[in-house]
Coordinates of C-alpha atoms in Angstrom, one line a residue:
Chain X
M1 CA 18.6 -16.6 -9.0
N2 CA 21.0 -14.3 -7.1
E3 CA 21.3 -10.6 -7.1
T4 CA 24.2 -10.5 -9.6
E5 CA 22.3 -12.6 -12.2
L6 CA 19.2 -10.4 -11.7
L7 CA 21.2 -7.2 -12.2
N8 CA 22.8 -8.6 -15.3
Q9 CA 19.3 -8.7 -16.8
I10 CA 18.9 -5.0 -16.6
K11 CA 22.4 -3.9 -17.5
S12 CA 21.3 -3.0 -21.0
L13 CA 18.6 -0.6 -19.5
I14 CA 20.6 1.1 -16.8
G15 CA 24.2 0.9 -18.1
E16 CA 27.0 -1.4 -17.0
D17 CA 28.9 1.3 -15.2
E18 CA 25.9 2.4 -13.2
I19 CA 25.1 -1.2 -12.2
S20 CA 28.6 -1.9 -10.9
D21 CA 29.2 1.0 -8.6
D22 CA 28.0 1.7 -5.1
C23 CA 26.6 5.1 -6.2
A24 CA 25.1 6.7 -9.3
S25 CA 26.8 9.9 -10.4
F26 CA 26.0 13.1 -12.1
E27 CA 28.7 15.6 -13.2
F28 CA 28.0 19.3 -12.8
P29 CA 29.6 21.8 -15.2
D30 CA 31.8 23.2 -12.4
G31 CA 33.6 19.9 -12.0
K32 CA 31.8 18.6 -8.9
I33 CA 30.1 15.2 -8.9
L34 CA 26.8 14.5 -7.3
V35 CA 26.7 10.9 -6.1
S36 CA 23.6 9.2 -4.9
S37 CA 22.6 5.8 -3.5
T38 CA 19.4 4.1 -2.4
D39 CA 19.0 1.1 -0.1
M40 CA 15.9 -0.9 0.7
L41 CA 15.8 -2.7 4.0
H42 CA 13.0 -4.6 5.7
E43 CA 12.3 -6.1 9.0
T44 CA 12.6 -9.8 8.6
T45 CA 15.7 -9.8 6.5
D46 CA 17.7 -6.8 7.6
F47 CA 17.0 -5.8 11.2
P48 CA 18.2 -8.4 13.7
K49 CA 15.7 -9.2 16.4
G50 CA 15.9 -7.0 19.5
M51 CA 16.8 -3.8 17.7
T52 CA 15.0 -0.7 18.8
D53 CA 13.3 1.6 16.3
F54 CA 15.9 4.2 16.9
E55 CA 18.6 1.7 16.0
I56 CA 16.6 0.7 12.9
G57 CA 16.5 4.3 11.8
W58 CA 20.2 4.7 12.5
M59 CA 21.1 1.6 10.5
S60 CA 19.0 2.5 7.5
T61 CA 20.7 5.8 7.2
A62 CA 24.2 4.4 7.9
V63 CA 23.9 1.9 5.0
T64 CA 23.4 4.7 2.5
L65 CA 26.0 7.0 4.1
S66 CA 28.5 4.1 3.7
D67 CA 27.8 4.0 0.0
I68 CA 28.4 7.7 -0.3
A69 CA 31.6 7.5 1.8
S70 CA 32.9 4.8 -0.6
C71 CA 33.0 7.3 -3.4
G72 CA 35.0 9.8 -1.3
A73 CA 32.0 12.1 -1.2
K74 CA 30.7 14.4 1.5
P75 CA 27.1 13.4 2.3
I76 CA 24.6 16.3 2.2
Q77 CA 21.0 15.0 2.3
I78 CA 19.0 11.8 3.1
L79 CA 15.5 11.1 2.1
A80 CA 13.6 8.3 3.9
A81 CA 10.6 6.4 2.6
V82 CA 9.1 4.4 5.4
G83 CA 6.4 1.7 5.0
L84 CA 5.0 1.4 8.5
D85 CA 3.4 -1.8 10.0
N86 CA 2.5 0.5 13.0
P87 CA 2.4 4.3 12.8
K88 CA 3.6 4.6 16.4
R89 CA 7.1 3.5 15.2
L90 CA 7.7 6.5 12.9
Y91 CA 9.0 9.0 15.5
E92 CA 11.8 6.8 16.9
I93 CA 12.8 5.5 13.5
M94 CA 13.1 9.1 12.2
R95 CA 14.9 10.2 15.4
G96 CA 17.5 7.5 14.7
A97 CA 17.8 8.4 11.0
C98 CA 18.2 12.1 11.8
F99 CA 20.7 11.4 14.6
C100 CA 22.9 9.3 12.3
A101 CA 22.6 11.7 9.4
E102 CA 23.6 14.7 11.5
K103 CA 26.5 12.9 13.1
Y104 CA 28.0 12.5 9.7
G105 CA 27.3 16.1 8.4
A106 CA 24.1 15.3 6.5
K107 CA 20.5 16.1 7.1
V108 CA 17.3 14.1 6.6
S109 CA 15.4 16.5 4.4
G110 CA 12.3 14.6 3.3
G111 CA 10.7 11.4 2.5
D112 CA 7.5 9.5 2.2
I113 CA 5.3 7.5 4.5
D114 CA 3.1 4.6 3.7
S115 CA 1.5 1.7 5.5
H116 CA 2.9 -1.8 4.9
N117 CA 2.5 -5.3 6.2
E118 CA 6.2 -5.4 7.1
L119 CA 8.3 -2.4 8.2
T120 CA 10.2 -1.4 5.0
I121 CA 12.6 1.5 4.9
V122 CA 14.3 2.9 1.8
T123 CA 16.9 5.6 2.4
T124 CA 18.3 7.6 -0.5
G125 CA 21.3 9.8 0.1
F126 CA 23.3 12.1 -2.0
G127 CA 26.7 13.6 -1.6
I128 CA 29.2 15.9 -3.4
V129 CA 32.8 15.2 -4.3
E130 CA 35.3 17.1 -6.5
K131 CA 35.8 15.2 -9.7
K132 CA 39.6 14.7 -9.1
N133 CA 38.8 13.0 -5.8
Y134 CA 35.8 10.9 -7.0
L135 CA 36.6 7.2 -6.4
R136 CA 34.9 4.1 -7.9
R137 CA 35.6 0.4 -8.0
F138 CA 37.5 0.9 -11.2
G139 CA 41.0 2.5 -11.1
A140 CA 43.4 0.1 -9.4
S141 CA 46.9 -0.5 -10.9
V142 CA 49.3 -3.4 -10.6
G143 CA 51.5 -2.7 -7.6
D144 CA 48.9 -0.8 -5.6
A145 CA 48.5 -1.7 -1.9
V146 CA 45.2 -3.1 -1.0
C147 CA 43.9 -1.6 2.2
I148 CA 41.0 -1.6 4.6
T149 CA 39.6 0.5 7.4
K150 CA 38.3 -1.1 10.5
I151 CA 38.2 -4.9 11.3
P152 CA 35.8 -6.8 9.0
G153 CA 33.9 -9.7 10.5
R154 CA 32.6 -8.1 13.8
A155 CA 29.0 -7.6 12.6
Q156 CA 28.8 -11.3 11.6
A157 CA 30.4 -12.3 14.9
A158 CA 27.7 -10.3 16.7
L159 CA 25.0 -11.9 14.7
D160 CA 26.3 -15.3 15.8
G161 CA 26.2 -14.3 19.4
Y162 CA 29.4 -12.5 20.2
E163 CA 27.7 -9.8 22.3
K164 CA 30.8 -7.6 22.7
Y165 CA 30.5 -6.7 19.0
R166 CA 26.8 -5.9 19.1
E167 CA 27.3 -2.2 18.3
F168 CA 29.0 -3.1 14.9
L169 CA 25.9 -5.0 13.9
I170 CA 23.2 -2.7 15.3
T171 CA 24.6 0.9 15.0
P172 CA 27.2 0.5 12.4
K173 CA 29.4 3.6 11.8
P174 CA 30.0 4.5 8.2
D175 CA 33.5 5.7 7.5
V176 CA 32.4 9.0 6.1
Y177 CA 35.3 11.1 7.3
E178 CA 37.8 8.4 6.4
G179 CA 36.4 8.0 2.9
Q180 CA 37.0 11.7 2.1
K181 CA 40.5 11.5 3.5
I182 CA 41.3 8.4 1.5
A183 CA 40.0 10.1 -1.7
E184 CA 41.9 13.3 -1.1
S185 CA 45.1 11.4 -0.5
G186 CA 45.1 9.9 -4.0
A187 CA 43.7 6.4 -3.7
S188 CA 43.0 4.6 -7.0
C189 CA 39.7 2.9 -6.2
M190 CA 37.3 2.3 -3.3
M191 CA 34.1 0.4 -2.3
D192 CA 32.6 -0.6 1.0
V193 CA 32.7 -4.2 2.4
S194 CA 29.1 -4.5 3.5
D195 CA 28.6 -7.8 1.6
G196 CA 31.8 -9.2 3.1
L197 CA 35.5 -8.5 2.4
A198 CA 36.0 -11.5 0.1
L199 CA 33.2 -10.4 -2.3
S200 CA 34.5 -6.9 -2.3
L201 CA 38.0 -8.1 -3.1
Y202 CA 36.7 -10.1 -6.0
Y203 CA 34.6 -7.1 -7.3
I204 CA 37.8 -5.0 -7.3
A205 CA 39.9 -7.7 -9.0
E206 CA 37.3 -8.4 -11.7
T207 CA 36.4 -4.7 -12.4
N208 CA 40.1 -3.9 -12.8
N209 CA 41.0 -7.1 -14.6
V210 CA 43.8 -7.8 -12.1
G211 CA 44.6 -10.3 -9.3
I212 CA 45.0 -9.6 -5.6
E213 CA 47.6 -11.3 -3.3
L214 CA 46.6 -11.0 0.3
D215 CA 49.1 -10.8 3.2
L216 CA 47.2 -10.7 6.5
S217 CA 50.3 -10.5 8.7
S218 CA 49.5 -6.9 9.7
A219 CA 45.7 -7.4 9.9
E220 CA 43.8 -7.6 13.2
L221 CA 41.1 -10.3 13.0
P222 CA 37.9 -10.4 15.1
D223 CA 38.6 -11.7 18.6
V224 CA 36.5 -14.8 18.5
D225 CA 37.1 -18.6 18.7
S226 CA 40.2 -19.2 16.6
E227 CA 38.5 -21.4 14.0
K228 CA 36.0 -18.7 13.1
R229 CA 38.4 -15.7 12.9
L230 CA 39.3 -16.0 9.2
E231 CA 35.8 -17.0 8.2
Y232 CA 34.3 -13.9 9.8
F233 CA 37.1 -11.6 8.5
L234 CA 36.8 -12.7 4.9
Y235 CA 33.2 -13.8 4.5
G236 CA 31.1 -12.0 7.2
G237 CA 28.7 -9.3 5.9
G238 CA 27.2 -6.2 7.6
D239 CA 30.4 -4.3 8.3
F240 CA 30.8 -0.8 7.2
G241 CA 34.5 -0.5 6.6
L242 CA 36.1 0.6 3.3
L243 CA 38.3 -1.3 0.9
F244 CA 40.6 0.8 -1.2
C245 CA 43.7 0.6 -3.3
K246 CA 46.6 3.1 -3.3
P247 CA 50.1 3.4 -4.7
Q248 CA 52.6 2.0 -2.2
T249 CA 54.7 5.1 -2.4
S250 CA 51.9 7.4 -1.2
L251 CA 50.6 5.3 1.7
S252 CA 52.3 7.5 4.3
D253 CA 50.3 10.5 3.1
L254 CA 47.1 9.0 4.6
D255 CA 46.5 10.2 8.1
I256 CA 43.8 7.8 9.3
D257 CA 43.8 4.3 10.8
F258 CA 44.0 1.7 8.0
T259 CA 45.6 -1.7 7.4
V260 CA 47.4 -2.9 4.3
I261 CA 46.1 -6.5 3.6
G262 CA 47.7 -7.2 0.2
K263 CA 48.6 -5.9 -3.2
I264 CA 47.3 -5.7 -6.8
V265 CA 49.1 -8.2 -9.1
E266 CA 48.8 -9.2 -12.7
G267 CA 46.4 -12.1 -13.3
S268 CA 43.0 -12.7 -11.8
G269 CA 41.4 -13.9 -8.6
V270 CA 42.2 -13.3 -4.9
K271 CA 44.9 -15.4 -3.3
L272 CA 45.8 -16.0 0.3
G273 CA 49.2 -17.7 0.2
S274 CA 49.1 -20.2 -2.7
E275 CA 45.3 -20.7 -2.5
K276 CA 42.5 -18.7 -4.0
I277 CA 39.9 -17.6 -1.4
E278 CA 36.3 -18.4 -2.1
K279 CA 34.1 -15.9 -3.9
R280 CA 31.3 -15.7 -1.4
G281 CA 29.7 -13.5 1.1
Y282 CA 26.3 -11.9 1.6
T283 CA 24.3 -12.1 -1.6
H284 CA 20.6 -11.8 -1.8
S285 CA 18.8 -14.8 -3.3
F286 CA 15.6 -14.5 -5.3
E287 CA 13.4 -17.5 -5.6
Chain G
M1 CA -4.4 8.5 12.3
N2 CA -4.0 10.2 8.9
E3 CA -0.8 11.2 7.0
T4 CA -0.9 14.8 8.1
E5 CA -1.2 13.9 11.8
L6 CA 1.7 11.5 11.4
L7 CA 3.9 14.0 9.6
N8 CA 3.2 16.6 12.4
Q9 CA 4.8 14.2 14.8
I10 CA 8.2 14.4 13.0
K11 CA 8.1 18.1 12.1
S12 CA 10.5 18.9 14.9
L13 CA 13.0 16.4 13.5
I14 CA 12.9 17.2 9.8
G15 CA 11.8 20.9 9.8
E16 CA 8.4 22.4 9.0
D17 CA 9.4 23.7 5.5
E18 CA 10.8 20.3 4.5
I19 CA 7.7 18.5 5.5
S20 CA 5.3 20.8 3.7
D21 CA 6.8 20.8 0.2
D22 CA 6.7 18.3 -2.6
C23 CA 10.5 18.2 -2.7
A24 CA 13.5 18.6 -0.5
S25 CA 16.0 21.2 -1.7
F26 CA 19.7 21.9 -1.4
E27 CA 21.3 25.2 -2.6
F28 CA 24.6 25.1 -4.4
P29 CA 27.0 28.0 -4.2
D30 CA 26.4 28.9 -7.8
G31 CA 22.7 29.7 -7.2
K32 CA 21.3 26.5 -8.5
I33 CA 18.9 24.4 -6.4
L34 CA 19.0 20.6 -6.3
V35 CA 15.5 19.3 -5.6
S36 CA 14.7 15.7 -4.6
S37 CA 11.7 13.6 -3.9
T38 CA 11.0 10.0 -3.0
D39 CA 7.8 8.0 -3.3
M40 CA 6.9 4.6 -2.0
L41 CA 4.3 2.6 -3.9
H42 CA 3.1 -0.9 -3.4
E43 CA 0.9 -3.3 -5.3
T44 CA -2.3 -3.6 -3.3
T45 CA -2.7 0.1 -2.6
D46 CA -1.2 1.9 -5.6
F47 CA -1.3 -0.2 -8.7
P48 CA -4.8 -0.8 -10.0
K49 CA -5.6 -4.3 -11.0
G50 CA -4.7 -5.2 -14.6
M51 CA -1.7 -3.0 -14.9
T52 CA 1.3 -4.5 -16.7
D53 CA 4.7 -4.4 -15.1
F54 CA 5.9 -1.9 -17.7
E55 CA 3.0 0.4 -16.7
I56 CA 3.9 -0.1 -13.0
G57 CA 7.5 1.0 -13.7
W58 CA 6.2 4.0 -15.7
M59 CA 3.8 5.1 -13.0
S60 CA 6.4 4.7 -10.2
T61 CA 8.8 7.0 -12.1
A62 CA 6.0 9.5 -13.2
V63 CA 5.0 10.1 -9.6
T64 CA 8.4 11.3 -8.7
L65 CA 8.9 13.3 -11.9
S66 CA 5.7 15.1 -11.1
D67 CA 7.0 16.2 -7.7
I68 CA 10.2 17.5 -9.4
A69 CA 8.1 19.2 -12.1
S70 CA 6.1 21.0 -9.4
C71 CA 9.2 22.9 -8.3
G72 CA 9.9 24.1 -11.8
A73 CA 13.0 21.9 -11.9
K74 CA 14.5 19.9 -14.8
P75 CA 14.7 16.2 -13.7
I76 CA 18.1 14.6 -14.1
Q77 CA 18.3 11.2 -12.4
I78 CA 16.0 8.6 -11.0
L79 CA 17.0 5.8 -8.5
A80 CA 14.6 2.9 -8.2
A81 CA 14.5 0.5 -5.2
V82 CA 12.4 -2.5 -6.1
G83 CA 11.2 -5.1 -3.6
L84 CA 10.2 -8.0 -5.8
D85 CA 7.6 -10.7 -5.0
N86 CA 8.8 -12.4 -8.2
P87 CA 12.2 -11.7 -9.8
K88 CA 10.8 -12.2 -13.2
R89 CA 9.0 -8.9 -13.0
L90 CA 12.1 -6.8 -12.7
Y91 CA 13.0 -6.4 -16.3
E92 CA 9.6 -5.1 -17.5
I93 CA 9.3 -2.8 -14.4
M94 CA 12.7 -1.3 -15.1
R95 CA 11.9 -1.0 -18.8
G96 CA 8.8 1.1 -17.9
A97 CA 10.8 3.2 -15.4
C98 CA 13.6 3.9 -17.9
F99 CA 11.2 4.7 -20.8
C100 CA 9.3 7.2 -18.6
A101 CA 12.5 8.8 -17.3
E102 CA 14.0 9.2 -20.7
K103 CA 10.8 10.6 -22.2
Y104 CA 11.1 13.5 -19.7
G105 CA 14.8 14.1 -20.1
A106 CA 16.0 12.1 -17.0
K107 CA 17.8 8.8 -16.6
V108 CA 17.4 5.8 -14.3
S109 CA 21.0 5.6 -13.0
G110 CA 20.8 3.2 -10.1
G111 CA 18.8 1.6 -7.4
D112 CA 18.5 -1.4 -5.2
I113 CA 16.7 -4.8 -5.5
D114 CA 15.3 -6.8 -2.7
S115 CA 12.7 -9.6 -2.3
H116 CA 9.5 -8.7 -0.7
N117 CA 6.1 -10.4 0.0
E118 CA 4.4 -7.6 -2.0
L119 CA 5.8 -5.7 -4.9
T120 CA 7.1 -2.4 -3.4
I121 CA 8.8 0.3 -5.5
V122 CA 10.5 3.4 -4.1
T123 CA 11.6 5.9 -6.8
T124 CA 13.8 8.8 -5.8
G125 CA 14.5 11.6 -8.3
F126 CA 16.8 14.6 -8.5
G127 CA 16.3 17.8 -10.5
I128 CA 17.9 21.1 -10.9
V129 CA 16.4 24.6 -11.1
E130 CA 17.8 28.1 -11.1
K131 CA 17.1 29.7 -7.7
K132 CA 15.1 32.5 -9.3
N133 CA 12.8 30.0 -10.9
Y134 CA 12.4 27.6 -7.9
L135 CA 8.8 27.3 -6.9
R136 CA 7.3 26.0 -3.7
R137 CA 3.8 25.9 -2.1
F138 CA 4.6 29.2 -0.4
G139 CA 4.6 32.4 -2.5
A140 CA 1.1 33.4 -3.5
S141 CA -0.2 37.0 -3.2
V142 CA -3.7 38.3 -3.0
G143 CA -4.9 39.0 -6.5
D144 CA -2.9 36.2 -8.1
A145 CA -4.8 34.0 -10.6
V146 CA -5.1 30.4 -9.5
C147 CA -4.4 28.1 -12.5
I148 CA -4.2 24.4 -13.4
T149 CA -2.7 22.4 -16.2
K150 CA -4.8 19.4 -17.6
I151 CA -8.3 18.4 -16.4
P152 CA -8.3 17.0 -12.9
G153 CA -10.6 14.0 -12.1
R154 CA -9.9 11.8 -15.1
A155 CA -7.7 9.3 -13.1
Q156 CA -10.5 8.9 -10.5
A157 CA -13.1 8.5 -13.3
A158 CA -11.0 5.7 -14.8
L159 CA -10.7 4.0 -11.4
D160 CA -14.5 4.1 -11.3
G161 CA -14.8 2.4 -14.7
Y162 CA -14.7 5.2 -17.3
E163 CA -12.4 3.2 -19.6
K164 CA -11.8 6.1 -22.0
Y165 CA -9.7 7.8 -19.3
R166 CA -7.6 4.7 -18.5
E167 CA -4.3 6.2 -19.7
F168 CA -4.6 9.0 -17.2
L169 CA -4.7 6.4 -14.4
I170 CA -2.3 3.9 -15.7
T171 CA 0.4 5.8 -17.6
P172 CA 0.0 9.3 -16.1
K173 CA 2.1 12.0 -17.8
P174 CA 3.9 14.4 -15.5
D175 CA 3.9 18.0 -16.6
V176 CA 7.7 18.3 -16.6
Y177 CA 8.0 20.6 -19.6
E178 CA 5.0 22.7 -18.4
G179 CA 6.4 23.0 -14.9
Q180 CA 9.6 24.5 -16.2
K181 CA 7.7 26.9 -18.4
I182 CA 5.5 28.0 -15.6
A183 CA 8.5 28.6 -13.3
E184 CA 10.4 30.6 -16.0
S185 CA 7.3 32.8 -16.6
G186 CA 7.2 34.1 -13.1
A187 CA 4.6 32.1 -11.2
S188 CA 4.4 32.7 -7.5
C189 CA 3.8 29.1 -6.2
M190 CA 3.2 25.6 -7.5
M191 CA 2.4 22.1 -6.4
D192 CA 1.0 19.0 -8.1
V193 CA -2.6 17.8 -7.6
S194 CA -2.0 14.1 -7.1
D195 CA -4.0 14.0 -3.9
G196 CA -6.9 15.8 -5.6
L197 CA -7.4 19.4 -6.6
A198 CA -9.4 20.4 -3.4
L199 CA -6.7 19.3 -1.1
S200 CA -4.0 21.1 -3.1
L201 CA -6.1 24.3 -3.1
Y202 CA -6.4 24.0 0.7
Y203 CA -2.6 23.4 1.0
I204 CA -1.9 26.6 -1.0
A205 CA -4.5 28.6 0.9
E206 CA -3.2 27.5 4.3
T207 CA 0.5 27.7 3.5
N208 CA 0.1 31.3 2.2
N209 CA -2.5 32.3 4.8
V210 CA -5.0 33.4 2.2
G211 CA -8.3 32.4 0.7
I212 CA -9.2 31.1 -2.7
E213 CA -12.3 32.0 -4.7
L214 CA -13.0 29.5 -7.5
D215 CA -14.6 30.4 -10.8
L216 CA -15.0 27.3 -12.9
S217 CA -16.6 29.0 -15.9
S218 CA -13.6 28.5 -18.0
A219 CA -12.8 25.0 -16.7
E220 CA -13.3 21.8 -18.6
L221 CA -14.6 19.0 -16.3
P222 CA -14.2 15.3 -16.9
D223 CA -16.8 14.1 -19.5
V224 CA -18.7 11.7 -17.2
D225 CA -22.3 11.4 -15.8
S226 CA -23.2 15.0 -14.9
E227 CA -23.7 14.3 -11.2
K228 CA -20.1 13.1 -10.9
R229 CA -18.3 15.8 -12.8
L230 CA -17.6 18.2 -10.0
E231 CA -16.9 15.4 -7.5
Y232 CA -14.2 14.0 -9.7
F233 CA -12.8 17.4 -10.7
L234 CA -12.4 18.6 -7.1
Y235 CA -11.8 15.5 -5.1
G236 CA -10.5 12.8 -7.4
G237 CA -6.8 11.8 -6.8
G238 CA -4.2 10.3 -9.1
D239 CA -4.0 13.1 -11.6
F240 CA -0.6 14.6 -12.5
G241 CA -1.5 18.1 -13.4
L242 CA 0.0 21.2 -11.8
L243 CA -1.7 23.9 -9.7
F244 CA 0.0 27.2 -9.7
C245 CA -0.6 30.9 -8.9
K246 CA 0.5 33.8 -11.0
P247 CA -0.1 37.6 -11.2
Q248 CA -3.0 38.3 -13.5
T249 CA -1.0 40.8 -15.4
S250 CA 1.6 38.2 -16.5
L251 CA -0.7 35.4 -17.5
S252 CA -0.3 36.1 -21.2
D253 CA 3.5 35.4 -20.9
L254 CA 2.8 31.7 -20.4
D255 CA 2.8 29.8 -23.6
I256 CA 1.4 26.4 -22.5
D257 CA -2.2 25.1 -22.1
F258 CA -3.6 26.1 -18.8
T259 CA -6.9 27.1 -17.2
V260 CA -7.6 29.9 -14.8
I261 CA -9.9 28.5 -12.1
G262 CA -10.0 31.3 -9.5
K263 CA -8.1 33.9 -7.6
I264 CA -6.2 34.4 -4.4
V265 CA -8.2 36.6 -1.9
E266 CA -7.8 37.8 1.6
G267 CA -9.2 35.5 4.3
S268 CA -9.1 31.7 4.4
G269 CA -10.6 28.6 2.9
V270 CA -11.6 27.7 -0.6
K271 CA -14.9 28.9 -1.9
L272 CA -17.0 28.0 -5.0
G273 CA -19.7 30.6 -5.2
S274 CA -20.8 31.4 -1.6
E275 CA -20.0 27.9 -0.2
K276 CA -16.7 26.5 1.0
I277 CA -15.7 23.4 -0.7
E278 CA -14.8 20.4 1.4
K279 CA -11.2 19.8 2.4
R280 CA -10.9 16.2 1.3
G281 CA -9.2 14.1 -1.3
Y282 CA -6.8 11.2 -1.2
T283 CA -5.1 10.9 2.2
H284 CA -3.4 7.8 3.4
S285 CA -4.9 6.4 6.7
F286 CA -2.7 4.6 9.2
E287 CA -4.5 2.2 11.6

């Protein structure tokens, strides 16, 4: 059973909208939206061997900040629940978490500690965004440009041994500033690409009931052996860039680094040239 | 090493105020306070044998709602991160979580799922309270009455085999409505008693740099073998009542069930008659 099948079981309890977005949302009477997201990470699955506890704390916080960024929100607070296999690890983990939060304008303001067989960290973050700037996966229109920040695939390349990309795997940098700029500039939808670009493209296509035609002529691919470039770019997980759609006419309003990789079309699926790309990436499997 | 010693290590990172309260807080420009709390529970330590998955979901949510209640806040959203030893458990756990949240006016709006050797649930909740009603552990004055809701000790009695109190252990009811009423009626400080009444009394005394003189003549103790009554009442954990202080002159303004169990005095420590009670209860130990 994969994660999507399992989530489908609880759609009726939580609500379809809530299940399908990166963050939960709550609207205040003054028109601001509180977005929140929680992420559970644990040692054997999520923290590559050789990471320091500081890096583990950083990564745990960055994952949640990336979800908040993908709504166009400004992160304000992080709570960290840490299940410790060894209490001596707490200080460095929290130092990494606090350092990451503060770098992106948020603060670790609380949490819980517990002992656990295997190091387990759950970070929950919340952020604020004006309702008019709040972005979700839904919202794309036919004709919109499909755009990304950063170069997807570098975290996966690092996991496979390309040491020069290690920082993208170990201390990933959430696009918090970029997310707010994208939202303020009138994008139509956004999500992050942490499960791989291809899966995110399919989520956007399916949520909006449209197709996507890719054109990678402007895209920079990871600088790896040539036969792996496209594989990593499309299907590698663990990167913290943003995928967003935006009317072609307003692309010049956006003053950050980004790359147009395609456009929204009528139909369904995600095509590169005449072929549909595969719908695969990082999905958790439950046995 | 116990939990308090471990938390002391990270005081300099998180902030002393943030470490010592049940919830983190964030103040909005309009004078409202967003409070948030996160709790990590896992099967071997926190869920007594024989609990159903529905009850596990309920309890996980109730723990966090109780923290929010202890600030006088109205809970709005719950996020649940669930590390599953068996994916078949998810639906009933989430049904219990949603049922509990909705009963107390909140909604489970998101979360994360993961696979885990041992069932691990982290619930994070958000609530809102007007700044003038926001209660913390700090705020008591000499002369204040010390009051509780409910009868502490029944969860511990149930854990020790008093079946008639099983519901207090298995499906604990957070005093969400009562917490808001207490806050609106001008209490001076509040916290919950989930680690045992004695520990909570000591936290209040130490945080406020005062002493507490108990007078249990009005208090109802758990209906158990006589030699265990006071032990459970003072030192038993797992109950979800609230401990609060309030000026004696305004006690009649509070229209909920509560019991006066003592008063705030100058000095330090917590006395019952001429003797200090022990400072013990449920504290997590890290080896």
